Amino acid sequence: MALIPKELAQRVNRATRHVPAWPIYLIGAAWAGWLFWLGLTGGLGPEPINALERRYGEVALQLLVAGLVVTPLRTLTGFSLLKYRRALGLTAFFYVLAHFLVWALLDLSSASAIGREIVRRPYITIGFAGFLLLIPLAITSNAASIRRLGAAGWRKLHKLTYPAALLGALHYIWLVKGYPLEPFLYAVAIVGLLALRTRWTRLRTATA
Amino acid sequence: MTRRWTNDLTRDDVTPKGVWLNRRAVLAGLGAAGLATGLPASQAQAQALEPNTLEQITSYNNFYEFGWNKDDPAAHAGDMVISPWSITVDGLVDRPGSYSLAELLEGLSVEERIYRFRCVEAWSMVVPWNGVGLGDVLAKVGVQSGARFVAFETTVQPDVMPGVRNRIIPFPYVEGLRLDEAQHPLTMLATGIYGEPMPKQNGAPIRLVVPWKYGFKSIKSIVRITLTDSEPPTTWKRLNGREYGFYANVNPEVDHPRWSQGSERQIGGGLFARRQPTLMFNGYEEQVASLYEGMDLSVNY
Ligand code: HEM
């Protein structure tokens, strides 16, 4: 039950078979470096620390959303981007890590303040929880871990992406002043993607 | 009334316009002046406030009428209509009416005052404002005995204000002060920066500056001043009263749920700028603490 003719989807999937995933890491790293360079040279405005922090956070959230798109896209259209998912997820993690490091090293630059802020500010607590959830996923994003955990166990563990993405979106809603649209769009997108996923899993298990 | 605010800086400290844009030159000039006049260390230090460049002051602003982002005001404020400009003065005053800018400022001398500016978002700047004491303006219009508060309102120009069109927060933006705060010698109505007319993104043609309060109290592009007998509504308190109070005095001891108020980062230090400790009443404690004697500042935040 795909929304796109099967032949078309297959043709696209055949075409992407020869497009490797590694450029995602390369582009991700280059973009992060470019943003840092902009921050150094005045390209992010007169307050580059906050600007860099925000730019990294935003890319992290976008990549988390991109990772969540893969499965529903396949069930709905037949397009399979499965082979890019690990690269999307890992790059998302690296952006969260960079986001965290900008905050800890450049923004606060004080060890005692880091712990205090994580405990005291709900939006930081929530973001930090999302970050912690992503760590085991990053560590196990390799073939050896899949073998060790078994496919089912690995898949179960990697369901942590859902709460991590939700926490990221909630963190964004919580930290903004007033009610700008963007954080809510991310939240709606994530909740929508998760809803699609549960519906399709249910449908699939029902027809199996 | 408390003693008048006096400028620590003298004519000798005025830097030629070309050099203004170079922060280091300004700092060096101030340092030299401090040494040359043999002022006590604390006073020399007060003089060594290092003003931000005009470029920084005009490119990093909160002015929600033009959007959420810090660069929105610089990008979008250009079309704001600031001439002609009139300010309605009403409420408990002897001479209510609609005043042109010239009428309101007539007879008052515009002074330069270099103030710290501290945003509730924990960043800060140092700005060389030009303007007049609000107290002098209030004296001109005649404050009636029943008045206890002053309310202010910002212009609303939907055609040229994307933030207003999208109603990102309720407009017009409104702010207020207790009458004694408004009459305090530090409180000013500013009409310029670095000797230039007020840039639009900074609140042209006339704005409030209350240096010991968080920046959102210093309302921009004022079109109405009303003397009242009760505390007027203020925009951020109305939006989120748990986080933003009527007083909004800079206070490193009263924490904000979102931003640590114990420290701040001065704009312009680049990617490796460190935070510096935030001063009680933004460094104006000596001048303003008496206004709040006996008040619990963690309740009246
Ligand atoms: C799943 C993990 C996370 C995601 C997806 C995420 C995402 C975001 C996003 C989207 C923004 C706003 C960007 C913008 O304004 O355009 C942001 C801002 C921010 N995040 Fe995160 N974040 C995460 C974890 C963290 C962690 C672990 C910390 C620190 C412990 C943190 C601290 C901050 C700070 C301080 C800001 C800026 C707040 C401000 O400007 O006032 N975040 N984050």
XYZ file of C-alpha atoms and ligand atoms in Angstrom:
552
model
C 0.000 0.000 0.000
C 2.405 2.639 -1.179
C 1.525 6.181 -2.256
C 4.037 5.993 -5.104
C 4.086 3.456 -7.936
C 6.266 0.546 -6.938
C 8.397 0.691 -10.096
C 9.277 4.315 -9.499
C 10.302 3.643 -5.925
C 12.416 0.711 -7.045
C 14.096 2.775 -9.718
C 14.995 5.473 -7.162
C 16.252 2.871 -4.731
C 18.419 1.329 -7.441
C 19.848 4.741 -8.299
C 20.756 5.522 -4.683
C 22.424 2.134 -4.267
C 25.594 3.671 -5.649
C 25.420 6.862 -3.559
C 27.449 6.218 -0.428
C 26.577 7.522 3.051
C 30.009 8.795 4.028
C 29.582 12.265 2.419
C 27.011 12.959 5.135
C 29.775 12.822 7.753
C 32.026 14.933 5.595
C 29.410 17.604 4.887
C 28.360 17.568 8.550
C 31.915 18.120 9.741
C 32.623 20.753 7.110
C 29.471 22.673 7.993
C 30.240 22.557 11.713
C 33.756 23.811 10.986
C 32.443 26.541 8.716
C 30.022 27.770 11.401
C 32.875 27.803 13.910
C 35.002 29.768 11.455
C 32.162 32.254 10.943
C 31.937 32.642 14.712
C 35.647 33.342 14.908
C 35.624 35.920 12.151
C 32.508 37.920 12.992
C 30.191 36.178 10.533
C 27.741 35.184 13.284
C 27.208 38.717 14.545
C 28.546 40.458 17.634
C 27.587 37.620 20.045
C 29.045 34.540 18.349
C 28.904 32.206 21.358
C 25.134 32.173 21.647
C 24.776 32.196 17.869
C 27.037 29.150 17.455
C 25.310 27.344 20.314
C 21.969 27.904 18.636
C 23.140 26.996 15.139
C 24.570 23.658 16.324
C 21.431 22.905 18.325
C 19.230 23.618 15.364
C 21.189 21.373 12.988
C 21.155 18.610 15.631
C 17.372 18.762 15.836
C 17.011 18.840 12.057
C 19.185 15.751 11.690
C 17.233 13.925 14.396
C 14.048 14.699 12.472
C 15.675 13.534 9.240
C 16.547 10.231 10.922
C 12.938 9.790 12.009
C 11.694 10.364 8.459
C 13.462 7.295 7.046
C 11.107 4.560 8.202
C 7.741 6.263 7.535
C 9.055 7.379 4.156
C 9.776 3.783 3.280
C 6.432 2.455 4.472
C 4.494 5.249 2.780
C 6.354 5.600 -0.516
C 8.727 2.688 -0.852
C 11.746 4.999 -1.018
C 14.437 3.525 1.140
C 17.027 5.775 2.686
C 17.843 3.149 5.303
C 21.528 3.066 4.480
C 21.833 6.770 5.335
C 20.145 6.543 8.698
C 23.210 5.690 10.726
C 25.125 8.604 9.215
C 22.204 10.963 9.938
C 21.931 9.750 13.523
C 25.641 9.884 14.247
C 26.003 13.320 12.694
C 23.056 14.467 14.812
C 24.880 13.167 17.869
C 28.066 14.996 16.925
C 26.103 18.220 16.570
C 24.499 17.723 19.988
C 27.984 17.093 21.363
C 29.312 20.252 19.695
C 26.254 22.147 20.984
C 26.959 20.885 24.496
C 30.672 21.719 24.256
C 30.009 25.274 23.082
C 27.699 25.671 26.048
C 30.058 24.115 28.603
C 33.393 25.471 27.370
C 32.599 28.785 25.697
C 29.293 29.907 27.182
C 29.704 28.918 30.837
C 33.427 28.063 30.948
C 33.161 27.113 34.603
C 32.988 23.536 35.888
C 30.870 24.387 38.920
C 28.365 26.296 36.813
C 27.818 23.315 34.479
C 26.382 21.043 37.161
C 24.404 23.836 38.750
C 22.810 24.909 35.487
C 21.896 21.332 34.517
C 20.106 20.855 37.825
C 18.536 24.267 38.094
C 17.249 25.100 34.633
C 14.518 22.793 33.353
C 15.266 23.469 29.697
C 18.901 22.518 30.249
C 17.911 19.434 32.257
C 15.690 18.326 29.400
C 18.342 18.964 26.750
C 20.923 17.165 28.835
C 18.615 14.163 29.236
C 18.260 14.058 25.439
C 22.037 14.193 25.103
C 22.504 11.327 27.604
C 19.986 9.180 25.737
C 21.918 9.646 22.512
C 25.244 8.486 23.972
C 24.528 4.722 24.037
C 23.096 5.018 20.545
C 26.236 6.666 19.224
C 28.418 4.040 20.903
C 26.449 1.151 19.400
C 26.143 2.564 15.889
C 28.428 -0.042 14.341
C 28.152 -3.529 12.919
C 29.945 -5.165 15.845
C 27.417 -3.801 18.336
C 24.513 -4.972 16.213
C 26.015 -8.452 16.251
C 26.632 -8.330 19.970
C 23.192 -7.024 20.873
C 21.339 -9.038 18.274
C 19.144 -7.311 15.700
C 16.087 -7.219 17.968
C 17.968 -5.966 21.004
C 19.742 -3.352 18.950
C 16.496 -2.127 17.428
C 14.927 -1.923 20.854
C 17.832 0.110 22.211
C 17.708 2.452 19.260
C 14.088 3.294 19.979
C 15.703 5.762 22.404
C 15.909 8.133 19.437
C 12.195 8.818 19.891
C 12.392 10.198 23.435
C 15.680 11.928 22.580
C 14.083 13.806 19.679
C 11.023 14.638 21.773
C 13.226 15.961 24.563
C 15.171 18.042 22.029
C 11.951 19.609 20.745
C 10.632 20.207 24.255
C 13.974 21.765 25.214
C 13.600 24.170 22.284
C 10.007 25.127 23.204
C 11.052 25.649 26.789
C 14.033 27.858 26.100
C 12.457 30.408 23.793
C 10.957 33.589 25.099
C 7.345 34.020 23.998
C 5.810 31.770 21.371
C 7.713 31.784 18.099
C 6.483 29.266 15.541
C 9.641 27.255 14.829
C 9.993 25.178 17.997
C 6.355 24.172 17.741
C 6.798 23.131 14.112
C 9.623 20.802 15.134
C 7.522 19.366 17.948
C 4.544 18.816 15.661
C 6.784 17.204 13.028
C 8.331 14.824 15.552
C 5.049 13.845 17.167
C 3.555 13.370 13.688
C 6.418 11.154 12.555
C 6.176 9.031 15.688
C 2.425 8.734 15.275
C 2.843 7.569 11.665
C 5.329 5.007 12.817
C 3.097 3.490 15.499
C 0.184 3.384 13.077
C 2.189 1.569 10.459
C 3.698 -0.847 12.909
C 0.233 -1.685 14.116
C -1.111 -2.079 10.593
C 1.797 -4.254 9.633
C 1.536 -6.535 12.619
C -2.237 -6.751 12.064
C -1.866 -7.887 8.460
C 1.107 -10.148 9.115
C 14.981 64.421 45.562
C 18.352 62.708 45.203
C 21.251 64.670 43.885
C 21.433 65.234 40.160
C 23.331 62.758 38.074
C 26.681 64.172 37.115
C 28.787 63.043 34.248
C 32.132 61.619 35.374
C 33.534 62.447 31.992
C 34.750 65.860 30.983
C 34.955 67.598 27.621
C 38.543 66.396 27.370
C 37.274 62.861 27.257
C 35.186 63.397 24.192
C 36.809 61.411 21.478
C 36.830 62.759 17.932
C 34.092 61.106 15.901
C 36.468 59.206 13.659
C 38.014 57.511 16.630
C 34.684 56.605 18.232
C 34.375 53.583 16.083
C 37.633 52.250 17.436
C 37.016 50.836 20.871
C 40.641 50.560 21.818
C 41.234 54.217 21.129
C 38.296 55.136 23.370
C 39.594 52.953 26.166
C 43.095 54.291 25.871
C 41.771 57.846 25.938
C 39.739 57.204 29.067
C 42.595 55.481 30.847
C 44.933 58.347 30.098
C 42.371 60.885 31.279
C 41.966 59.015 34.550
C 45.693 59.016 35.173
C 46.236 62.586 34.058
C 43.633 64.033 36.401
C 44.837 61.906 39.304
C 41.346 60.680 40.187
C 40.918 58.044 42.891
C 41.153 54.521 41.512
C 37.445 53.704 41.829
C 36.437 56.755 39.878
C 39.045 56.153 37.218
C 37.661 52.650 36.905
C 34.143 53.964 36.472
C 35.449 56.109 33.672
C 37.125 53.162 32.019
C 33.744 51.778 30.951
C 34.546 50.657 27.481
C 31.704 51.617 25.138
C 30.648 49.152 22.496
C 31.080 50.178 18.893
C 28.170 51.746 17.052
C 28.237 48.712 14.778
C 27.687 46.366 17.747
C 25.072 48.574 19.357
C 23.073 48.739 16.128
C 23.335 45.103 15.031
C 22.311 43.153 18.143
C 18.895 44.291 19.332
C 15.630 43.082 20.743
C 12.786 45.039 19.176
C 9.986 42.533 18.790
C 7.930 44.800 16.557
C 10.446 43.788 13.891
C 10.824 40.088 14.704
C 12.248 37.571 17.172
C 15.878 37.613 16.134
C 18.663 39.910 17.219
C 19.370 40.943 13.629
C 15.711 41.559 12.702
C 15.598 45.162 13.973
C 18.653 46.184 11.934
C 17.192 44.414 8.896
C 13.609 45.686 9.136
C 13.468 48.918 11.129
C 14.568 51.048 8.183
C 11.002 51.764 7.046
C 9.676 52.848 10.440
C 8.204 56.342 10.117
C 9.815 58.641 12.694
C 9.077 62.037 11.263
C 6.827 63.739 12.082
C 6.708 62.331 15.607
C 4.381 63.293 18.383
C 4.090 62.105 21.928
C 0.795 62.136 23.750
C 1.205 63.147 27.359
C -1.884 62.469 29.442
C -3.227 61.287 32.770
C -2.413 63.121 35.951
C -0.477 66.024 34.420
C -1.042 69.778 34.415
C -0.314 70.284 30.728
C -1.594 67.248 28.822
C -1.511 67.198 25.055
C 0.259 66.067 21.981
C 3.871 67.237 21.937
C 6.265 67.233 19.038
C 9.757 66.010 19.817
C 11.078 69.574 19.651
C 8.385 70.820 22.020
C 9.109 68.094 24.543
C 12.863 68.763 24.525
C 12.704 72.537 24.284
C 14.828 74.269 26.892
C 16.524 71.060 28.009
C 20.153 70.362 27.241
C 21.033 67.059 25.648
C 23.858 65.348 27.557
C 26.057 62.380 26.780
C 25.865 59.604 29.353
C 27.840 56.398 29.157
C 25.772 53.670 30.826
C 25.995 49.945 31.250
C 23.097 48.188 29.514
C 22.161 44.750 30.860
C 19.667 42.505 29.079
C 17.684 39.921 31.055
C 19.150 37.360 28.626
C 22.480 37.816 30.420
C 24.322 39.845 27.801
C 25.386 43.429 28.213
C 26.767 46.437 26.409
C 28.094 49.854 27.302
C 26.299 52.597 25.405
C 27.109 56.296 25.106
C 23.601 57.725 25.029
C 22.566 61.289 24.301
C 19.425 62.532 25.915
C 17.689 64.410 28.671
C 16.621 63.529 32.188
C 13.099 62.110 32.222
C 12.528 64.005 35.466
C 13.093 67.303 33.663
C 10.561 66.379 30.986
C 8.039 65.384 33.641
C 8.609 68.681 35.449
C 7.822 70.500 32.215
C 4.450 68.829 31.746
C 3.635 69.176 35.449
C 3.079 66.067 37.540
C -0.095 66.235 39.639
C -0.024 65.241 43.283
C -2.049 62.047 42.849
C 0.387 60.581 40.314
C 2.427 57.580 41.489
C 3.407 55.773 38.278
C 4.406 56.613 34.721
C 3.247 54.447 31.813
C 4.879 54.392 28.375
C 3.758 53.077 25.005
C 5.661 52.245 21.801
C 4.476 53.180 18.330
C 2.592 50.558 16.314
C 3.115 50.628 12.546
C 1.817 47.316 11.174
C 2.701 48.176 7.579
C 6.399 48.295 8.343
C 6.563 46.048 11.417
C 6.551 42.331 10.592
C 6.430 41.361 14.266
C 3.294 43.428 14.751
C 1.648 41.953 11.647
C 2.380 38.449 12.912
C 1.317 39.388 16.456
C 4.280 37.612 17.964
C 3.508 39.281 21.290
C 0.671 41.698 22.135
C 1.250 45.216 20.820
C 1.562 48.092 21.539
C 4.515 47.355 23.767
C 3.910 49.000 27.126
C 6.178 49.672 30.076
C 6.058 51.599 33.310
C 8.005 52.991 36.218
C 7.184 54.105 39.709
C 7.175 57.919 39.763
C 10.281 58.117 41.972
C 12.133 55.798 39.593
C 11.040 57.936 36.665
C 12.225 61.084 38.416
C 15.547 59.571 39.439
C 18.445 61.525 37.932
C 19.842 58.414 36.206
C 16.632 57.841 34.239
C 16.728 59.423 30.833
C 14.892 59.854 27.582
C 17.531 59.208 24.946
C 17.481 60.714 21.486
C 20.860 59.617 20.211
C 23.923 57.396 20.482
C 27.502 58.529 19.873
C 26.181 61.982 19.068
C 24.125 60.683 16.147
C 20.322 60.696 16.047
C 18.913 57.520 17.597
C 19.199 54.651 15.088
C 15.789 53.183 14.294
C 16.642 49.714 15.598
C 17.589 51.273 18.934
C 14.250 53.032 19.346
C 14.232 56.192 17.252
C 13.444 58.948 17.716
C 13.115 58.808 21.503
C 13.351 56.010 24.038
C 13.615 55.400 27.730
C 16.916 54.391 29.365
C 16.850 53.058 32.935
C 20.382 51.729 33.433
C 19.812 49.768 36.654
C 16.955 47.711 35.195
C 16.935 44.914 32.631
C 16.835 46.210 29.083
C 13.198 45.379 28.390
C 12.160 48.180 30.774
C 13.875 50.737 28.537
C 11.000 51.021 26.083
C 11.688 52.225 22.552
C 10.081 54.638 20.076
C 7.753 56.196 22.650
C 4.449 57.738 21.512
C 2.617 58.031 24.824
C 3.521 58.948 28.381
C 0.747 58.659 30.960
C 0.871 59.592 34.631
C -1.297 57.262 36.693
C -2.173 56.505 40.280
C -1.829 52.721 39.983
C 0.762 50.316 38.616
C 0.366 50.216 34.834
C 0.450 46.935 32.895
C 3.824 46.046 31.370
C 4.236 43.781 28.355
C 6.539 41.037 29.645
C 4.902 40.813 33.028
C 1.577 40.382 31.280
C 3.045 37.667 29.039
C 4.804 35.771 31.789
C 4.466 37.255 35.251
C 6.338 34.441 36.915
C 9.509 35.346 35.024
C 9.226 39.077 34.477
C 8.193 41.464 37.212
C 7.258 45.121 37.223
C 10.522 46.182 38.841
C 13.016 44.116 36.819
C 15.984 45.562 38.668
C 19.306 44.034 37.681
C 20.056 41.747 40.601
C 22.624 38.943 40.545
C 21.013 37.361 43.600
C 17.503 37.016 42.207
C 17.673 34.204 39.705
C 15.627 34.028 36.547
C 14.231 30.619 35.573
C 15.852 30.824 32.144
C 19.062 32.728 32.556
C 21.519 32.837 35.386
C 21.614 36.453 36.472
C 24.831 36.101 38.419
C 26.990 36.782 35.399
C 26.812 38.365 31.977
C 28.802 38.524 28.803
C 29.596 41.864 27.280
C 28.884 41.910 23.570
C 31.904 42.262 21.355
C 34.432 39.934 22.987
C 34.242 37.342 20.234
C 34.051 33.567 20.456
C 36.235 33.283 23.540
C 34.759 36.120 25.606
C 34.377 35.236 29.281
C 31.418 36.093 31.437
C 31.862 38.766 34.052
C 30.019 39.038 37.349
C 26.796 41.037 37.210
C 26.740 43.982 39.589
C 23.895 44.760 41.954
C 21.577 47.277 40.244
C 23.932 46.942 37.281
C 26.612 48.886 39.117
C 24.324 51.771 40.118
C 23.631 50.493 43.619
C 25.031 53.558 45.340
C 22.658 55.802 43.414
C 19.426 53.773 43.441
C 19.408 51.318 46.366
C 17.572 53.829 48.561
C 14.561 53.666 46.213
C 13.939 50.105 47.367
C 14.694 50.354 51.048
C 12.629 47.920 53.060
C 11.379 46.081 49.971
C 11.953 42.372 49.511
C 13.605 42.358 46.106
C 13.065 38.643 45.591
C 9.312 39.232 45.874
C 9.322 42.517 43.951
C 11.531 41.201 41.137
C 18.919 16.223 22.069
C 19.720 17.175 22.453
C 19.552 18.634 22.114
C 18.914 19.219 21.058
C 18.206 18.550 19.900
C 19.022 20.644 21.241
C 18.498 21.569 20.381
C 18.508 22.938 20.587
C 17.865 23.910 19.739
C 17.062 23.565 18.500
C 18.113 25.133 20.258
C 17.593 26.482 19.730
C 18.272 26.854 18.466
C 17.740 28.143 17.895
O 17.354 29.039 18.647
O 17.707 28.241 16.667
C 18.919 24.950 21.424
C 19.373 25.977 22.225
C 20.123 25.785 23.358
N 20.495 24.560 23.902
Fe 20.123 22.722 23.154
N 19.728 20.895 22.376
C 20.067 19.694 22.937
C 20.793 19.491 24.087
C 21.329 20.511 24.841
C 22.215 20.315 25.957
C 22.745 18.963 26.434
C 22.498 21.568 26.444
C 23.367 21.961 27.605
C 23.571 21.190 28.632
C 21.801 22.535 25.654
C 21.837 23.900 25.838
C 21.254 24.839 25.022
C 21.363 26.252 25.205
C 22.103 26.960 26.340
C 20.664 26.851 24.165
C 20.528 28.345 23.895
C 19.578 28.999 24.812
C 19.493 30.496 24.601
O 19.956 31.011 23.588
O 18.969 31.154 25.473
N 21.100 21.850 24.683
N 19.151 23.606 21.613
